Coordinates of C-alpha atoms and ligand atoms in Angstrom, one line a residue:
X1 CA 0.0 0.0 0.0
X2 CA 1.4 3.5 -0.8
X3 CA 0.3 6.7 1.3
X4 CA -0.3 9.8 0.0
X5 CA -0.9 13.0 1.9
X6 CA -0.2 15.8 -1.4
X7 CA -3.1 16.3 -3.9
X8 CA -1.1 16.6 -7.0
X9 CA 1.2 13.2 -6.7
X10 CA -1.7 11.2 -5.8
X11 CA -3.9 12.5 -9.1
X12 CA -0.6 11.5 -11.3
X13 CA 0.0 8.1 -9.6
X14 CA -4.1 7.7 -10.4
X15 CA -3.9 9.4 -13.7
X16 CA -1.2 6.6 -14.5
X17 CA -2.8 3.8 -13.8
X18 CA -6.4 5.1 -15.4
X19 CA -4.0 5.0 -18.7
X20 CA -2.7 2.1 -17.9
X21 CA -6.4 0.6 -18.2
X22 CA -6.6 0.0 -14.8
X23 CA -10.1 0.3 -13.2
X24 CA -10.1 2.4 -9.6
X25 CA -12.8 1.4 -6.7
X26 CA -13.5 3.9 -4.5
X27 CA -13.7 4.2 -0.5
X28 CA -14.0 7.4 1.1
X29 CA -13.8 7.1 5.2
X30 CA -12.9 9.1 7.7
X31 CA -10.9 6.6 9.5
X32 CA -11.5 4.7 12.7
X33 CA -12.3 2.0 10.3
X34 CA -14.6 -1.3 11.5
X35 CA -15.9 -4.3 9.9
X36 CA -18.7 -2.0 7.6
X37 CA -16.0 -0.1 6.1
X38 CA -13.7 -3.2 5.5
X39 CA -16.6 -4.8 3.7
X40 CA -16.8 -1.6 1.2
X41 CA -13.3 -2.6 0.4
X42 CA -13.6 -6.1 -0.1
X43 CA -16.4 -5.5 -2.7
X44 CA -14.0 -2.7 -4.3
X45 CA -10.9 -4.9 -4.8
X46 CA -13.3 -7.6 -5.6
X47 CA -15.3 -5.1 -8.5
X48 CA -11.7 -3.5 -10.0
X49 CA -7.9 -3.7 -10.7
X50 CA -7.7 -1.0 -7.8
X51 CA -8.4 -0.6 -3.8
X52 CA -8.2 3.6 -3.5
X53 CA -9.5 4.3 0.0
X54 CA -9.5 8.1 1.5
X55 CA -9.0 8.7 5.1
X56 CA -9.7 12.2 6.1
X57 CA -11.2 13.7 9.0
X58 CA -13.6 16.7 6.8
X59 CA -14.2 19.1 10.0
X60 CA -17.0 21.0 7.8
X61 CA -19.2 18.1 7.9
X62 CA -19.4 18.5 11.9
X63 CA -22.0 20.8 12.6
X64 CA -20.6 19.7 16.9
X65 CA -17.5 21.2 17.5
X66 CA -17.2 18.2 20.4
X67 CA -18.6 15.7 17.9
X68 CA -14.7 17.0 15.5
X69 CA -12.6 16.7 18.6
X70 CA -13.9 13.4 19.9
X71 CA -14.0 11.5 16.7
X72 CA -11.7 8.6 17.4
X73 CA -8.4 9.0 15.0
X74 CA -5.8 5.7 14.6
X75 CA -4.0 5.9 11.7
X76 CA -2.0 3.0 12.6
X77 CA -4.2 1.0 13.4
X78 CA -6.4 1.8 10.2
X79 CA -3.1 1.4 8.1
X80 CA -3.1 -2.3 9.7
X81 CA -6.6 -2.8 8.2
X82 CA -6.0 -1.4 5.0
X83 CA -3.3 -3.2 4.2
X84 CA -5.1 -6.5 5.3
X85 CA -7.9 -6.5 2.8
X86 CA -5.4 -5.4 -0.3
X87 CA -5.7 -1.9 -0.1
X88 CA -3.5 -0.2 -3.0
X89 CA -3.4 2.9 -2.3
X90 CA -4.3 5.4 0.5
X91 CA -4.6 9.4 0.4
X92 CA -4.1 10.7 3.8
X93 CA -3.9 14.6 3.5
X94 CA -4.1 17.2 6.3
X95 CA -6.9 19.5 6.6
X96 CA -4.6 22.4 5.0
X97 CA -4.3 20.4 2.0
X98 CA -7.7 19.7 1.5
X99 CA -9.0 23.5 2.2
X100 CA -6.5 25.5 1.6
X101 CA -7.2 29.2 3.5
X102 CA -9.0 31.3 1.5
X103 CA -10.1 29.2 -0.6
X104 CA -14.1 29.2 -1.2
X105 CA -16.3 26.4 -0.6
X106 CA -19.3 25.5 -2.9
X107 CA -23.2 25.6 -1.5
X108 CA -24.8 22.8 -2.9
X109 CA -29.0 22.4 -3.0
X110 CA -29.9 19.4 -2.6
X111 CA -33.5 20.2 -2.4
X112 CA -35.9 18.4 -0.5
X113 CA -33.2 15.8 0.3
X114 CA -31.7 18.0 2.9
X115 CA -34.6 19.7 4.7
X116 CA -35.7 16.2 6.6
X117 CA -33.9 14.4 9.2
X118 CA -30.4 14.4 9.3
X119 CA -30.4 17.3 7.0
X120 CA -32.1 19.2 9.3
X121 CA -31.2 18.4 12.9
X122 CA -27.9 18.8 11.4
X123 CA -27.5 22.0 9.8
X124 CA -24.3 22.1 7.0
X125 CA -23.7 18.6 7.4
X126 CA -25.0 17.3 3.9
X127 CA -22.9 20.4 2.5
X128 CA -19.8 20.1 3.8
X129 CA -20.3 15.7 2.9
X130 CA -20.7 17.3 -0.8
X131 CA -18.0 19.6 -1.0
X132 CA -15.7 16.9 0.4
X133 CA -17.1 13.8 -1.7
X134 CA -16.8 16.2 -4.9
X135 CA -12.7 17.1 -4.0
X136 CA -12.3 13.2 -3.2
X137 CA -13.9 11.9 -6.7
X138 CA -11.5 14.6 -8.4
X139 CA -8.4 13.5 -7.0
X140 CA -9.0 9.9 -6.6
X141 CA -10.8 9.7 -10.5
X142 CA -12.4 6.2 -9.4
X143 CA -14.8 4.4 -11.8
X144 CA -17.2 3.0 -8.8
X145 CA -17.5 4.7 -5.3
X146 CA -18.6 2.4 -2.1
X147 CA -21.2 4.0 0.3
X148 CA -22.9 2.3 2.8
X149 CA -26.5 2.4 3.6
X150 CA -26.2 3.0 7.0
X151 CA -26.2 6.8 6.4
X152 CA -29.2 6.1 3.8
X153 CA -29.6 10.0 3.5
X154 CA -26.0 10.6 2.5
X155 CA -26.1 7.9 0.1
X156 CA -29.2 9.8 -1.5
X157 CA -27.6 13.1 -0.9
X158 CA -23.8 11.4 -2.6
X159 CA -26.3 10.5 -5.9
X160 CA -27.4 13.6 -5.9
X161 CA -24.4 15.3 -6.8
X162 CA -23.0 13.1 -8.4
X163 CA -26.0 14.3 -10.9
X164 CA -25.6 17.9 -10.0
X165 CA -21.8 17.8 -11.0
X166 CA -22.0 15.1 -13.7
X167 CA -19.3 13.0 -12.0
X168 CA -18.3 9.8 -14.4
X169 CA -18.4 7.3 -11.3
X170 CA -20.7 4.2 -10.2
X171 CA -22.3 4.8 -6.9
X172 CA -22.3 1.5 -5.2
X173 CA -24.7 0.8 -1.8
X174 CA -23.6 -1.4 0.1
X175 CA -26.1 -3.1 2.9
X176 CA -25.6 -2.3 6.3
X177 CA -23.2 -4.2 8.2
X178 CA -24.0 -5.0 12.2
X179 CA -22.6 -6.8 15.4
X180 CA -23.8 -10.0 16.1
X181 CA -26.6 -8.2 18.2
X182 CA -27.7 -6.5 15.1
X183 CA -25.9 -2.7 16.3
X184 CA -25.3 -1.3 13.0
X185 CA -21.9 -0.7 12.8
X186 CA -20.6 2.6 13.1
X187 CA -17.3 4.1 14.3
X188 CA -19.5 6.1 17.0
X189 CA -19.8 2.7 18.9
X190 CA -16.5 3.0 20.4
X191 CA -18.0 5.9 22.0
X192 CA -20.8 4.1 24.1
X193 CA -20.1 3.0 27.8
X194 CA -20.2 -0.5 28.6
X195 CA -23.9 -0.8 29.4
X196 CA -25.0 1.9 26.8
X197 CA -23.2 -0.6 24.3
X198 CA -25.2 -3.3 26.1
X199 CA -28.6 -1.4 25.6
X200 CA -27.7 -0.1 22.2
X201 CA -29.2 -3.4 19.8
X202 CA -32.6 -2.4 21.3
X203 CA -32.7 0.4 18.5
X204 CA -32.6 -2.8 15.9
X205 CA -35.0 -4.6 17.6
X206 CA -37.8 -1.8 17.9
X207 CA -37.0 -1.4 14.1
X208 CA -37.4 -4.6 13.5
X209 CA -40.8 -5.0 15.3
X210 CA -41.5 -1.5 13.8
X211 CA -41.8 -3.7 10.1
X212 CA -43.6 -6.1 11.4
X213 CA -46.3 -4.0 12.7
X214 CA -46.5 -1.8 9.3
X215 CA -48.7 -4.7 8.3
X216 CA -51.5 -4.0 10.8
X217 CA -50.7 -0.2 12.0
X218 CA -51.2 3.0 9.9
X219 CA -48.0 4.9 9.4
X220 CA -49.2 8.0 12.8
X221 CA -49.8 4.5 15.0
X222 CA -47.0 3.1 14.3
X223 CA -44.3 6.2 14.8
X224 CA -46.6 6.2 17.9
X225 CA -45.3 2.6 18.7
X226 CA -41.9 2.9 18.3
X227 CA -42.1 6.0 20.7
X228 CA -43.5 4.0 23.2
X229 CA -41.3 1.3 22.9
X230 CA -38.7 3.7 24.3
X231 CA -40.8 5.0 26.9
X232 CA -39.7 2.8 29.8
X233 CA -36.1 2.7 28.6
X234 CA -34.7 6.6 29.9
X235 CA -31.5 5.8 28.7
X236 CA -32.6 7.1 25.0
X237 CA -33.5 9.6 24.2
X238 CA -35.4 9.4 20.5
X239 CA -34.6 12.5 17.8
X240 CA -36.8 10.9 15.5
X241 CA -38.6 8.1 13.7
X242 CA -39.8 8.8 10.7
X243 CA -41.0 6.6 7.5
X244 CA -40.1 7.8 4.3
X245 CA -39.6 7.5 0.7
X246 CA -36.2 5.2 -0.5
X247 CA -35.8 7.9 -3.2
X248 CA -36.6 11.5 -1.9
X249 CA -36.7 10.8 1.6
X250 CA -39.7 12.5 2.2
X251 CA -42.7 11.4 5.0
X252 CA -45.2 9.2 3.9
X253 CA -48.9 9.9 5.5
X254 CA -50.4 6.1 4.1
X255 CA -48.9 2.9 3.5
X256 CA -48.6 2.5 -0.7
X257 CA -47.0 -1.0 -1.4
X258 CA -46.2 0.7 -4.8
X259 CA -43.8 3.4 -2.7
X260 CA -40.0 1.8 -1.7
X261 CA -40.7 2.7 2.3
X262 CA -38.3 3.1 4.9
X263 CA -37.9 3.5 8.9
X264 CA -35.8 5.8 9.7
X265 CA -34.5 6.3 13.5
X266 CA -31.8 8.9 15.5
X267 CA -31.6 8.1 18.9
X268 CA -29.2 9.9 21.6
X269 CA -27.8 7.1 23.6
X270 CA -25.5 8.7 26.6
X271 CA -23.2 11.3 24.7
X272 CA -23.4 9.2 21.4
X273 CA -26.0 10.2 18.6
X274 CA -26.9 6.8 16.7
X275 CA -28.6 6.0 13.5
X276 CA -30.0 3.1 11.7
X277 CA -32.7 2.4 9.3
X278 CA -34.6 -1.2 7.9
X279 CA -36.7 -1.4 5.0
X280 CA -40.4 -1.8 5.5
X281 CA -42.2 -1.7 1.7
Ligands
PAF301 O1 -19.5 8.5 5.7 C1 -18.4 9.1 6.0 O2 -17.5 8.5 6.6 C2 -18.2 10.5 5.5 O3 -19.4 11.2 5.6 C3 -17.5 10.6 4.1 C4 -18.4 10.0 3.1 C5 -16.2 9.9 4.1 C6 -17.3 12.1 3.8 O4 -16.4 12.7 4.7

């Protein structure tokens, strides 16, 4: 695996091999990587000739100044990972490099995408996510990009501009990944105290009963159920459930079997934001 931190070398060395008629897969990440990210990568290396994965800690995305200065950061310990599902080459730049001062940053619309849930309880994020995701895709020139759809809304929001900008790249989803107890994976985990790690697969299992009950409960009922299923358990505290749209994201009133639906939760648990999502139509 070779590391680059500098813009320009790591576009030639890309540039190069694109001649070369190599194919790039693409895995943006902002480190503290765990088994979600690592299965990005194997579908990457599996899917083209190259493994290019970003590691980059974008501070404009973090609309919590404590949210930037806790985010776990071991780039050793990611550089062991990387390098032990094939990773070919990884661009590690400093913030400076990536913004340099005075430069401008682009506002994006994303339209309705960004006015629900995590576009609005977190003001800026989906921005800064586009400006970075736009700078990645021209430096690292891949042919498919990985995303996972644990951050459905990002994944949306990442096709989006992809359209807006007329990137040439593949978007890939990739299905969530979780623990054994069905936590979605997410490098906020590492975050939870012992027994808020302990409590945290509860948010899977409401989902999960949340699907189940879309059979027999209207859409008001059943947000109202999955309320009350945290009702008794204080150590939550729920931002939102909300049942979508899998394309626009936006509420649904009725149950439409002809409408891709999703559940949608954000739940605090001790200092630790979490989200997760399941399919229900
Ligand atoms: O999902 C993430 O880790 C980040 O939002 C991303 C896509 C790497 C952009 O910083």
């Amino acid at each position: 695996m070779i590391t680059y931190n500098i813009i320009s070398e790591i576009k030639e060395e890309i540039l190069r091999k694109r001649k070369e008629g190599l194919t790039i897969g693409f895995v943006p990440t902002m480190g503290a990587l765990h088994d979600g990210h690592l299965q990005l990568m194997r579908k990457a290396k599996e899917e083209n000739d190259l493994l290019v994965v970003s590691v980059f800690v974008n501070p404009i995305q973090f609309n919590n100044p404590e949210d930037l200065e806790k985010y776990p950061r071991d780039i050793k310990k990611d550089s062991d990972l990387l390098i032990s599902v094939g990773c070919d080459i990884l661009f590690f730049p400093t913030v400076e490099e990536m913004y340099p001062p005075g430069e401008t940053k682009r506002t994006y619309d994303f339209g309705i995408l960004e006015n629900v849930m995590e576009g609005a309880s977190r003001p800026g994020h989906f921005n800064g996510v586009g400006v970075v995701v736009s700078k990645l895709f021209n430096i690292c020139l891949p042919h498919k990009a990985y995303f996972g759809e644990k951050d459905y809304q990002q994944l949306a929001i990442i096709n989006k501009l992809v359209e807006i900008e007329s990137i040439p790249v593949e978007i890939v989803p990739c299905p969530i990944v979780r623990e054994e107890d069905g936590l979605a994976m997410s490098s906020r985990n590492a975050r939870l105290s012992p027994d808020d790690r302990k409590s945290a697969p509860y948010i899977y299992e409401v989902l999960k009963e949340a699907k189940e009950n879309s059979e027999f409960l209207c859409v008001n009922r059943l947000k109202q159920f999955v309320i009350n299923q945290f009702a008794d358990r204080p150590e939550f505290d729920v931002e939102y459930f909300e049942l979508a749209d899998d394309v626009d994201l936006q509420p649904i009133n009725t149950h439409d079997t002809s409408v891709g639906t999703m559940g949608f939760i954000a739940v605090k648990l001790g200092m630790v934001r979490l989200i997760d999502n399941i399919r229900i139509i």
